[in-house]
Coordinates of C-alpha atoms in Angstrom, one line a residue:
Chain A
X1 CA -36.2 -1.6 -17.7
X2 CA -37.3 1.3 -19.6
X3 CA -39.5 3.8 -17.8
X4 CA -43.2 4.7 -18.5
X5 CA -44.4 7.6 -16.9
X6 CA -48.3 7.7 -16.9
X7 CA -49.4 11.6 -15.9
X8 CA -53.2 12.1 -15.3
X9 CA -54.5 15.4 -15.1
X10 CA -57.7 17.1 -13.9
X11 CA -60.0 20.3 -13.6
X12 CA -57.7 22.6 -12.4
X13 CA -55.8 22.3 -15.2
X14 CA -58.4 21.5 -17.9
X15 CA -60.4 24.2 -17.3
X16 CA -57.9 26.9 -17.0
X17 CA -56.4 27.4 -20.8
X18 CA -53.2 29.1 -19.3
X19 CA -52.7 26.0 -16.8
X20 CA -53.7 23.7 -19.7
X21 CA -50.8 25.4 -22.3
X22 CA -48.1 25.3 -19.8
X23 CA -48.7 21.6 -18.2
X24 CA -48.5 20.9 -22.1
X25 CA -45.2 22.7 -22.4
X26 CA -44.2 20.6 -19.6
X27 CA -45.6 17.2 -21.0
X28 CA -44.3 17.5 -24.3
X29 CA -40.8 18.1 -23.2
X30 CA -40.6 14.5 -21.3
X31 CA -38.3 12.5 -23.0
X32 CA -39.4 8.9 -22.0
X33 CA -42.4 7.2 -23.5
X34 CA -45.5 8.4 -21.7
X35 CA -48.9 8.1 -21.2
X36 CA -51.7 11.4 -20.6
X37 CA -54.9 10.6 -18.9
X38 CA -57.5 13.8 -18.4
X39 CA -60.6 13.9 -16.8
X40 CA -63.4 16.5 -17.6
X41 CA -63.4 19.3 -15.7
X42 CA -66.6 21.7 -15.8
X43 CA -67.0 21.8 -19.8
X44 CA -69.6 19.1 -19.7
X45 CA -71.3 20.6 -16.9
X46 CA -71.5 24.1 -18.9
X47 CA -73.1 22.5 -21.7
X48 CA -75.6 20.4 -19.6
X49 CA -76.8 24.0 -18.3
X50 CA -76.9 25.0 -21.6
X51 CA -78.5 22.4 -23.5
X52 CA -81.4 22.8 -20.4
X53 CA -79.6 19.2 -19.2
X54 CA -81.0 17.9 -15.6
X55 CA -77.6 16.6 -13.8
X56 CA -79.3 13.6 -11.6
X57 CA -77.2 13.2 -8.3
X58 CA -77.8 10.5 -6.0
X59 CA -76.6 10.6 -2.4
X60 CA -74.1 13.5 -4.0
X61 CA -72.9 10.9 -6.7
X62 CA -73.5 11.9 -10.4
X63 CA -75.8 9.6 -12.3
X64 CA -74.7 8.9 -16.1
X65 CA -78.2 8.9 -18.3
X66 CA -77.7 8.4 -21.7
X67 CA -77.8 12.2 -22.4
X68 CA -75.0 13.0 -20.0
X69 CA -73.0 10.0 -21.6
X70 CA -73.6 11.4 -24.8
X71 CA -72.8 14.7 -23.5
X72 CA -69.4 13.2 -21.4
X73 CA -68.4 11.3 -25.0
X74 CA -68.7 15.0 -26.8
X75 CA -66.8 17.2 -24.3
X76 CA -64.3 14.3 -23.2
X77 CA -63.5 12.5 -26.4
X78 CA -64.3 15.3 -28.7
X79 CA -63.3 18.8 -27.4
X80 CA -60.8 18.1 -24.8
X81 CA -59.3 14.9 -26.4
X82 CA -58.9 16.9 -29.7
X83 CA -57.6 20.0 -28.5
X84 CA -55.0 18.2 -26.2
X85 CA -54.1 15.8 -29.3
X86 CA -53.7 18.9 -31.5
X87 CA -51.8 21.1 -28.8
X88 CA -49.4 18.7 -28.6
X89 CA -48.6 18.1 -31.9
X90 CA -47.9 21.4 -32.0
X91 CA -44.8 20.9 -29.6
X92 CA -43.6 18.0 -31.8
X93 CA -45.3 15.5 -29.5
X94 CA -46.5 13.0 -31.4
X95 CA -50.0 12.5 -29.7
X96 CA -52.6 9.9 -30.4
X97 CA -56.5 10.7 -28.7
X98 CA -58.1 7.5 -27.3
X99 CA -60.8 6.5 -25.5
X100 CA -60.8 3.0 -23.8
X101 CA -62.9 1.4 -27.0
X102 CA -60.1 2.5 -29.6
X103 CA -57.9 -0.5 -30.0
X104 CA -60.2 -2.0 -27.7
X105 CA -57.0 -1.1 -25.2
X106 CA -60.0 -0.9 -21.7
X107 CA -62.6 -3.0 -21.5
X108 CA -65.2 -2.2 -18.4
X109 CA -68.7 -3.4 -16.9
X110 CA -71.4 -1.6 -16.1
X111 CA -71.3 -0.9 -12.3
X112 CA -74.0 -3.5 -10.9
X113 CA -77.2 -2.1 -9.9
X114 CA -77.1 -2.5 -6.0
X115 CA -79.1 0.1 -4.2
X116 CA -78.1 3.0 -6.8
X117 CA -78.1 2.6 -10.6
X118 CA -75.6 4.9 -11.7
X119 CA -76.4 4.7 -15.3
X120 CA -73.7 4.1 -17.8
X121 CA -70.3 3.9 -15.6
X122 CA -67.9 1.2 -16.3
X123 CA -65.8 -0.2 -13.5
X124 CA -62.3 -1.4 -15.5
X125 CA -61.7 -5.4 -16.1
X126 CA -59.0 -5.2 -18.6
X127 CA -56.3 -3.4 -20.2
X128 CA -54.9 -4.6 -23.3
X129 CA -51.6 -3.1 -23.9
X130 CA -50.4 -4.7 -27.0
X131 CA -51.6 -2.1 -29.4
X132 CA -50.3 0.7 -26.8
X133 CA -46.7 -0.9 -26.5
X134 CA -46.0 -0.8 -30.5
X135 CA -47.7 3.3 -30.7
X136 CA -45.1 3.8 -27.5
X137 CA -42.6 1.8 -29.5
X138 CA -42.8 4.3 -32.6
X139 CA -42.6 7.4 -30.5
X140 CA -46.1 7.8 -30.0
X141 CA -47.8 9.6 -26.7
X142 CA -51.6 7.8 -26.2
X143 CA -54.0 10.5 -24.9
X144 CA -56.4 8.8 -22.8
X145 CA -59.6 10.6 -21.6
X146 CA -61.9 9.1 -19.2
X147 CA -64.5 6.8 -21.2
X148 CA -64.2 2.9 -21.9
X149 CA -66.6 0.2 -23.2
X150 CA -67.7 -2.4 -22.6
X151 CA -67.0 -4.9 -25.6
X152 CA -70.8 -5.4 -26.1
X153 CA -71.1 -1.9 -28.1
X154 CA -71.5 0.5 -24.9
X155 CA -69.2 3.2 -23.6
X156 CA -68.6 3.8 -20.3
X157 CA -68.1 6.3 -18.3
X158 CA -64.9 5.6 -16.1
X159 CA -63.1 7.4 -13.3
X160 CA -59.8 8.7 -14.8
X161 CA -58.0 8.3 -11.7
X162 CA -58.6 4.6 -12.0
X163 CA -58.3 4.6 -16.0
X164 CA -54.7 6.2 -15.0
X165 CA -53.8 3.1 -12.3
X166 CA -54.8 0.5 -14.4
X167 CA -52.6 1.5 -17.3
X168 CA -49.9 1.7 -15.1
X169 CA -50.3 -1.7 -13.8
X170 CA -50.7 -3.5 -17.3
X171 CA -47.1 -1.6 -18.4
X172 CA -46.0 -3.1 -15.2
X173 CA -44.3 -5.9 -16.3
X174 CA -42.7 -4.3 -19.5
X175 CA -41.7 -1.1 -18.0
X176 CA -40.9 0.6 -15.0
X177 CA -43.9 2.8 -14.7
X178 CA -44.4 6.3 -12.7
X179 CA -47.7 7.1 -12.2
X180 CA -48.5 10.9 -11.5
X181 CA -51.6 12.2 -10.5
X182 CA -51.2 16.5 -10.8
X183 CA -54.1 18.1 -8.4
X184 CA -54.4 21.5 -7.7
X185 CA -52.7 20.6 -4.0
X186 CA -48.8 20.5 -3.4
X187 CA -49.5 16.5 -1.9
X188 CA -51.3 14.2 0.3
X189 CA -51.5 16.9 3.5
X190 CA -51.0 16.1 7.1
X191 CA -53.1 18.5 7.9
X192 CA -55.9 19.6 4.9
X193 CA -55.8 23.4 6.2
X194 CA -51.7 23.5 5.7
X195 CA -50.6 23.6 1.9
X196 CA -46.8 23.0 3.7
X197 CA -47.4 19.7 5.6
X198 CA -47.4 17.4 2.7
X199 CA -46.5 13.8 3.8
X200 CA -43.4 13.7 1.6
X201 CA -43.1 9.8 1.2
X202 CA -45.9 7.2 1.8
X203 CA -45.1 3.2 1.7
X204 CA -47.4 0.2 1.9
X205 CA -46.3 -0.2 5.7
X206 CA -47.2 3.9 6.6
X207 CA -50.7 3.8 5.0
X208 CA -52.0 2.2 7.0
X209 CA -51.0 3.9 10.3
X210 CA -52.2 7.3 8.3
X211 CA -55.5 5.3 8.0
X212 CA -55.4 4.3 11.3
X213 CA -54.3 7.7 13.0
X214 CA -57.2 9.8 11.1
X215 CA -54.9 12.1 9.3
X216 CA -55.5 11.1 5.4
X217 CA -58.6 13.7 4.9
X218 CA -61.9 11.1 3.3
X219 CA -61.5 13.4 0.2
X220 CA -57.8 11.6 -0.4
X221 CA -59.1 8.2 0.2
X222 CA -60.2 6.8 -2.9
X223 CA -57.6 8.3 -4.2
X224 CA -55.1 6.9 -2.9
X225 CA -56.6 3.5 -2.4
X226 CA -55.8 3.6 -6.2
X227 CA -52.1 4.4 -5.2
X228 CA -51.4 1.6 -2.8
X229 CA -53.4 -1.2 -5.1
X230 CA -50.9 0.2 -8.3
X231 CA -47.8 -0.2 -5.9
X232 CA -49.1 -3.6 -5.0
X233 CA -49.6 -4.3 -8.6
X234 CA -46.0 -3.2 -9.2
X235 CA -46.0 0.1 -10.4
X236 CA -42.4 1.4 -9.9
X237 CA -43.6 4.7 -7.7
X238 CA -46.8 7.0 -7.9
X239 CA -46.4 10.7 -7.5
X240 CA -49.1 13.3 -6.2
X241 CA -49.0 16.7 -6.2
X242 CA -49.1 20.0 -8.9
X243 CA -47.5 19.6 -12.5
X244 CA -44.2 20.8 -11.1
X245 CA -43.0 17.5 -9.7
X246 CA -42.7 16.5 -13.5
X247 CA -39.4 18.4 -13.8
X248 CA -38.3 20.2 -10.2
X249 CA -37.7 17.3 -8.0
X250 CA -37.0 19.4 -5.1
X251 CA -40.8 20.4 -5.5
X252 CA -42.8 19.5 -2.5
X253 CA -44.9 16.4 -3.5
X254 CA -45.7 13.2 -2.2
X255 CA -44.0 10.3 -3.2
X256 CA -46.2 6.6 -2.8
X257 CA -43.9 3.5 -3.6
X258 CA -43.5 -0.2 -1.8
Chain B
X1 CA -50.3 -6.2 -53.9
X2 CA -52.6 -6.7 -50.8
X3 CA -55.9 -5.0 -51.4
X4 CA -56.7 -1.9 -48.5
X5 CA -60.4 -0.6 -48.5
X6 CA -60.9 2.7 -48.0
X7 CA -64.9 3.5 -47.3
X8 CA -66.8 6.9 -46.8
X9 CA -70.5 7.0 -45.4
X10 CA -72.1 9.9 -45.1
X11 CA -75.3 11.2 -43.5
X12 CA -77.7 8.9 -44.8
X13 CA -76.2 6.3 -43.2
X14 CA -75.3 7.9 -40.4
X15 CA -78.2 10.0 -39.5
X16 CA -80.2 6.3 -39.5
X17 CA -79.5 4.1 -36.3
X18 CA -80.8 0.8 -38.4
X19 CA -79.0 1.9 -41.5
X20 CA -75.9 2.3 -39.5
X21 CA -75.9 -1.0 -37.8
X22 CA -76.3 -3.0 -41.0
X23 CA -73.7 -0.6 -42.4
X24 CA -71.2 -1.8 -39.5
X25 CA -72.4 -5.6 -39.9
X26 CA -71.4 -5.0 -43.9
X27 CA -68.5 -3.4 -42.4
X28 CA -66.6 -5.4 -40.2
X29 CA -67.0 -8.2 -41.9
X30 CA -64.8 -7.2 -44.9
X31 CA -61.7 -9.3 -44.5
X32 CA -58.9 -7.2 -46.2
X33 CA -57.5 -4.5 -44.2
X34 CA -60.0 -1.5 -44.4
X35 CA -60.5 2.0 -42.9
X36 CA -63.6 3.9 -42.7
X37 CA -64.7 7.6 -43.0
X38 CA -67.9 8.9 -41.7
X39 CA -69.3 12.3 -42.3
X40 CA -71.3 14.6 -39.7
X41 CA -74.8 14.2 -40.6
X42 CA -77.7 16.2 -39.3
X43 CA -76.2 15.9 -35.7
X44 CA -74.1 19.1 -35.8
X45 CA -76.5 21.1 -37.0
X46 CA -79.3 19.4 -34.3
X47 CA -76.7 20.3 -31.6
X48 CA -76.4 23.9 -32.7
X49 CA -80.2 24.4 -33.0
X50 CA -80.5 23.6 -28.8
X51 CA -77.6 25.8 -28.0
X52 CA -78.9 28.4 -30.3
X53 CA -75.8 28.2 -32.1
X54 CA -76.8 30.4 -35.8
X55 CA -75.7 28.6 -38.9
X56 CA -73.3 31.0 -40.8
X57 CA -73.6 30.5 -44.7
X58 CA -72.4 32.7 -47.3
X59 CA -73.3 32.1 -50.8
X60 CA -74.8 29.4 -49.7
X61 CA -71.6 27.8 -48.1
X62 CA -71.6 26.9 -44.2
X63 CA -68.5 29.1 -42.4
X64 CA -67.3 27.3 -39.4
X65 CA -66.3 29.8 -36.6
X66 CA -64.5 29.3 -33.0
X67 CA -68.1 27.9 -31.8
X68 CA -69.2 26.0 -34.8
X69 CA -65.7 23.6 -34.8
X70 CA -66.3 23.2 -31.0
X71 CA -69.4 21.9 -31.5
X72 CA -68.4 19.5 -34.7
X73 CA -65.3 18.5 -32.9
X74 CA -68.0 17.2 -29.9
X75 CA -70.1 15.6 -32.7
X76 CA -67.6 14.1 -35.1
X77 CA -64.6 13.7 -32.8
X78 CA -66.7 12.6 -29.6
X79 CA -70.4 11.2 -29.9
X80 CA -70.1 10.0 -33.5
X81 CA -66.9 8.5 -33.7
X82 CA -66.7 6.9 -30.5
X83 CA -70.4 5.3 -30.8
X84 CA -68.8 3.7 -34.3
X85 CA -65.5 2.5 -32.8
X86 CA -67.5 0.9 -30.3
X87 CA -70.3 -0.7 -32.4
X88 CA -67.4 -2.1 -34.4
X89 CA -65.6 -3.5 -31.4
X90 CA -68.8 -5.3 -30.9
X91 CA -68.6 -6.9 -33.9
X92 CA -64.6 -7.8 -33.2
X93 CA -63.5 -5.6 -35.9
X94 CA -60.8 -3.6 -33.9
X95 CA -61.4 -0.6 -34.3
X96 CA -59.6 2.7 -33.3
X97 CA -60.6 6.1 -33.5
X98 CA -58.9 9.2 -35.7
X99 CA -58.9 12.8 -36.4
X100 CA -55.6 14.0 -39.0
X101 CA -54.3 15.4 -35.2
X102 CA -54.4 11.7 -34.5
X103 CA -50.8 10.6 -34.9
X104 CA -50.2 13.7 -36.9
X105 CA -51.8 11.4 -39.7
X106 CA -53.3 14.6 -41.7
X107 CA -52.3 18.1 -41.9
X108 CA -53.8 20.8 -43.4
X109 CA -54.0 24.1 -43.9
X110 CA -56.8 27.0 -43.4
X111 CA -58.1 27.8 -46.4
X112 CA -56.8 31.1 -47.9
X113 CA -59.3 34.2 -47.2
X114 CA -60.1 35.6 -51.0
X115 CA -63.5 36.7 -51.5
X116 CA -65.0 34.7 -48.1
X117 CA -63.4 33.9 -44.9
X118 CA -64.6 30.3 -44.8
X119 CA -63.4 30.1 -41.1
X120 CA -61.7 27.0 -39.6
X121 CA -61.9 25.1 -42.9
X122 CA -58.9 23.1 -43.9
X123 CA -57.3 21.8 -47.3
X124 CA -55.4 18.9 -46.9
X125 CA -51.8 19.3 -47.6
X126 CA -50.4 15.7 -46.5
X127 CA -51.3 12.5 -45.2
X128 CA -48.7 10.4 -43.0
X129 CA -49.6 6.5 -44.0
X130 CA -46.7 5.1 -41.4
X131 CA -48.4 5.0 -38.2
X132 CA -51.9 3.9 -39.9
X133 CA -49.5 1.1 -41.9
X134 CA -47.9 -0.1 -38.7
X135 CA -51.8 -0.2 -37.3
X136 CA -53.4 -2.3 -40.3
X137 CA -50.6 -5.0 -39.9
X138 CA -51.7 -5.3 -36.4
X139 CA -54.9 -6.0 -38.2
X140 CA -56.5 -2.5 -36.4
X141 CA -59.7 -0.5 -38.3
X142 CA -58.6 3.0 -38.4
X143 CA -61.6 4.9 -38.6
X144 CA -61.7 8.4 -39.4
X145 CA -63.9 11.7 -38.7
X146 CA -63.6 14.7 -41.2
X147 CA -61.1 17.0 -38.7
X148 CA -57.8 17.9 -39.4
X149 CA -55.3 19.8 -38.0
X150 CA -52.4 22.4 -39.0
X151 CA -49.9 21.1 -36.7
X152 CA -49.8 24.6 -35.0
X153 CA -52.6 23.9 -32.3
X154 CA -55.5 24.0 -34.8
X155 CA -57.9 21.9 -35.6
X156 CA -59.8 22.6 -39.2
X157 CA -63.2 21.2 -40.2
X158 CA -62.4 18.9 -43.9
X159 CA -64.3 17.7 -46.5
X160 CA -64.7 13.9 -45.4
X161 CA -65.1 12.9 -49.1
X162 CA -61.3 14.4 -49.8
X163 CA -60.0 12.6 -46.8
X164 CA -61.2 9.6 -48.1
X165 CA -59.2 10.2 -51.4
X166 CA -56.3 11.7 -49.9
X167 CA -55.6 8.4 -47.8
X168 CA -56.3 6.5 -50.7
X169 CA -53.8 8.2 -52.9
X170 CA -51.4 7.9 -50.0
X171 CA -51.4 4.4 -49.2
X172 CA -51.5 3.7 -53.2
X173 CA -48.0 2.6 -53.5
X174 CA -48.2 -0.1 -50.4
X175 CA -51.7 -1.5 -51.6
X176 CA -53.6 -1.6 -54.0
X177 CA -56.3 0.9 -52.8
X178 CA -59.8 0.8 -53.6
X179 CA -62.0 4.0 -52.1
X180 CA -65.7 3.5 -51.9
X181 CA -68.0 6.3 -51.7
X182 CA -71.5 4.8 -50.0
X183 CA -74.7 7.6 -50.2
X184 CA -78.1 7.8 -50.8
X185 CA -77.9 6.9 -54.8
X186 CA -77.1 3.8 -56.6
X187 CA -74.4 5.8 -58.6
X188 CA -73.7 8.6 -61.1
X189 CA -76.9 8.7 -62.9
X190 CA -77.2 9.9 -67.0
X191 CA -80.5 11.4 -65.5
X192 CA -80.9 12.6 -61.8
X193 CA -84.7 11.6 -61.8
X194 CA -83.6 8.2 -63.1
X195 CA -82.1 6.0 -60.3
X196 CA -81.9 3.0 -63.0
X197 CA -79.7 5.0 -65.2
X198 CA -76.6 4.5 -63.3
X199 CA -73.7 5.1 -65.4
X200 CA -71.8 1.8 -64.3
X201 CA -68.3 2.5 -65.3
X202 CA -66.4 5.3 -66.2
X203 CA -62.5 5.7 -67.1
X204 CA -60.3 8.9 -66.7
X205 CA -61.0 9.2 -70.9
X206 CA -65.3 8.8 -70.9
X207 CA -65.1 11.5 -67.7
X208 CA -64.2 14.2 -70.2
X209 CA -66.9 13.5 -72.8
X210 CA -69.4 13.3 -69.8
X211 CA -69.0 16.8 -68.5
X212 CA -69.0 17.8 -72.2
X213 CA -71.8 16.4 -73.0
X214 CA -73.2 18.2 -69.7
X215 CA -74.5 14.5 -68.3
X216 CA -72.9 14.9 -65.2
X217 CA -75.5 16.5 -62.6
X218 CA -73.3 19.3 -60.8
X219 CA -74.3 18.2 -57.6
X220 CA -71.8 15.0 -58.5
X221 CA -68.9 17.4 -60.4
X222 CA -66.8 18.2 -56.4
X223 CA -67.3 14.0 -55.6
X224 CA -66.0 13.0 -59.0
X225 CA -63.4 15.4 -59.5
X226 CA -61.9 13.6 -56.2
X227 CA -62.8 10.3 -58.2
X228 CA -60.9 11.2 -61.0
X229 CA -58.1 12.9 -59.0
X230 CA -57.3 9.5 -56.7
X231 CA -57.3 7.3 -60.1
X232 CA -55.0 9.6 -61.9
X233 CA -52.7 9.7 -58.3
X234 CA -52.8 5.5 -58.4
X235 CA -55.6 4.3 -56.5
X236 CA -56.9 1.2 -58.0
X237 CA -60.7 2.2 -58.5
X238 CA -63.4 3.9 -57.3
X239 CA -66.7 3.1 -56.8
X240 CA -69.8 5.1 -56.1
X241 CA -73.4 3.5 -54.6
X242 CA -75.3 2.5 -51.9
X243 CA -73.4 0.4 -49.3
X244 CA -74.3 -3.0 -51.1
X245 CA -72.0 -2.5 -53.5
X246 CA -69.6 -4.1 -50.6
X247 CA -70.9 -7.4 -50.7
X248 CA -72.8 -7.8 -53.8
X249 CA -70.9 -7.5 -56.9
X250 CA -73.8 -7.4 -59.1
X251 CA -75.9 -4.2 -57.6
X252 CA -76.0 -1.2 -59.5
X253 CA -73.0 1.4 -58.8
X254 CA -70.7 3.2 -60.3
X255 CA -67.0 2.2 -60.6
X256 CA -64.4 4.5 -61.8
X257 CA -61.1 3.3 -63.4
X258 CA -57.8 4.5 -65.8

């Protein structure tokens, strides 16, 4: 089986342009047919402040209102998507921007409304591949950033760590997919204070005596919950740590697999 | 020859939530293979009146700076294109978003400083057909917004009227192409205070003899110079009205032929 790797990216790198140019360097130079996922970073929160924008938080979770969606489908689809796109087609990487509503590829619902209504955020249903397969097929490199719809007309606002797992999972069968998640830490740490005690291989069977034990900090959790449900969904092996696991494999990372 | 419709809206459409939603019903239920190109509207400029963003013009031409493409990349790239592909996916046309970055599918290049420094303005140099070709056989909606890029890193702000005729002219030997140009008219008019005095056909020979005769408003010389420049580079025809020109053979528009 071929291999897919599927590389999702956040803030640290997004907002710094320096970061940004050399993870691209880095990206651009994989050889096998891969995926990029980015999230946001602080952009959208710039312009909120300067277009006078209330950000609504309940119980510390961000509410999407259809201003901040409309802001969120400006900064993530339009400026970051397009300059990443365009960046990378400067290094000969044949890059293709899309949000989960082009080629209809993920298709979300709108969170239920339990006790909070977070406004427009779509939890994922379905990836359809099909359309992504024949782009990777012609050498193309999809460019996902962190918005779907939901077939009715709406876009959704979507976690990108999630968008990033649930690609992986629909390649699953037709490839043997990598999933990387680069943060701005070397791995999942033993101990959150010490950069050097990162847990260098978690399986299914380990998790959950982290769990168990207390030492996976809350912060990680959700997190990797995403992790273990790709590996359980057959992704090949998911990586997490900074952008230099993508080409030093001695680099201290952690490594998730079965 | 299968038949490939190429269609360009523009900001009276656009700017018009109803008009736009009968548009897209129009739209997606055209059964040929078909790609659309929208304009900006009066979005842009409403975005850069709240940030406080000045409007450069010089001679009474709009110079787009660093900030200025930023904020049209959010509009056309992000909250306009993405709120089209989506509508459309509502109406199960499958639709997928595109700047030229976009599969490298048009390149351009900034426009040479002579007398004014027009800013991040491109003139399109090329159009690659073969990833858009593979897409329409998979029965996908291309849609387009008016960016382009220079393959070095850049994106450039493009006239969306001569994307529309440059991906015309380059599909022109695998379909026969036919490029429609919807706006707020029902056509060329003989007299611009006359909206019944559509001028209802024109060939590359009665062009001539109309700018001669000085009937052609100049307002209309830039569109129809494109017109006449895609039916001299093999596209099929041309036609020039209000959007019910795409289901109702008998309105009043323009059609432009050899």
């Amino acid at each position: 089986m071929k291999i897919l790797k599927i590389i999702k990216i956040g803030g640290n790198i997004i907002d710094n342009e320096d970061a940004l140019s050399s993870f691209l360097d880095t990206f651009a130079a994989i050889e096998s047919p891969k995926i990029l996922i980015h999230g946001g970073g602080k952009l959208a929160t710039q312009l909120a402040n300067q277009l006078g924008l209330e950000v609504k938080m309940i119980d510390g979770r961000r509410i999407t209102d259809k201003a901040t969606l409309d802001l969120i489908t400006m900064v993530y689809a339009g400026k970051i998507n397009k300059n990443i796109v365009a960046q990378l087609q400067s290094r000969n990487c044949n890059a293709i921007g899309f949000s989960g509503a082009d080629g209809n590829t993920i298709v979300s619902k709108k969170r239920p409304v339990k006790t909070v209504d977070f406004g427009f955020v779509g939890d994922v249903e379905k990836v359809n591949t099909e359309i992504l397969q024949v782009l990777l097929e012609h050498k193309l490199t999809p460019v996902f950033c962190a918005l779907t719809h939901d077939k009715k007309g709406q876009l959704l606002n979507t976690n990108a760590d999630t968008i990033a797992s649930e690609l992986a999972i629909g390649f699953a069968d037709q490839y043997q997919t990598e999933l990387y998640y680069c943060f701005e830490k070397n791995g999942v740490l033993s101990d959150v204070n010490d950069e050097d005690s990162v847990i260098k291989q978690i399986t299914t069977q380990t998790y959950q005596r982290l769990i168990d034990d207390n030492i996976i900090a809350d912060g990680m959790l959700p997190k990797l919950n995403n992790c273990i449900h790709a590996i359980e969904k057959n992704v090949h092996k998911v990586c997490i740590g900074k952008s230099e696991m993508l080409y030093d494999a001695a680099a201290n990372f952690t490594t998730i697999t079965k």
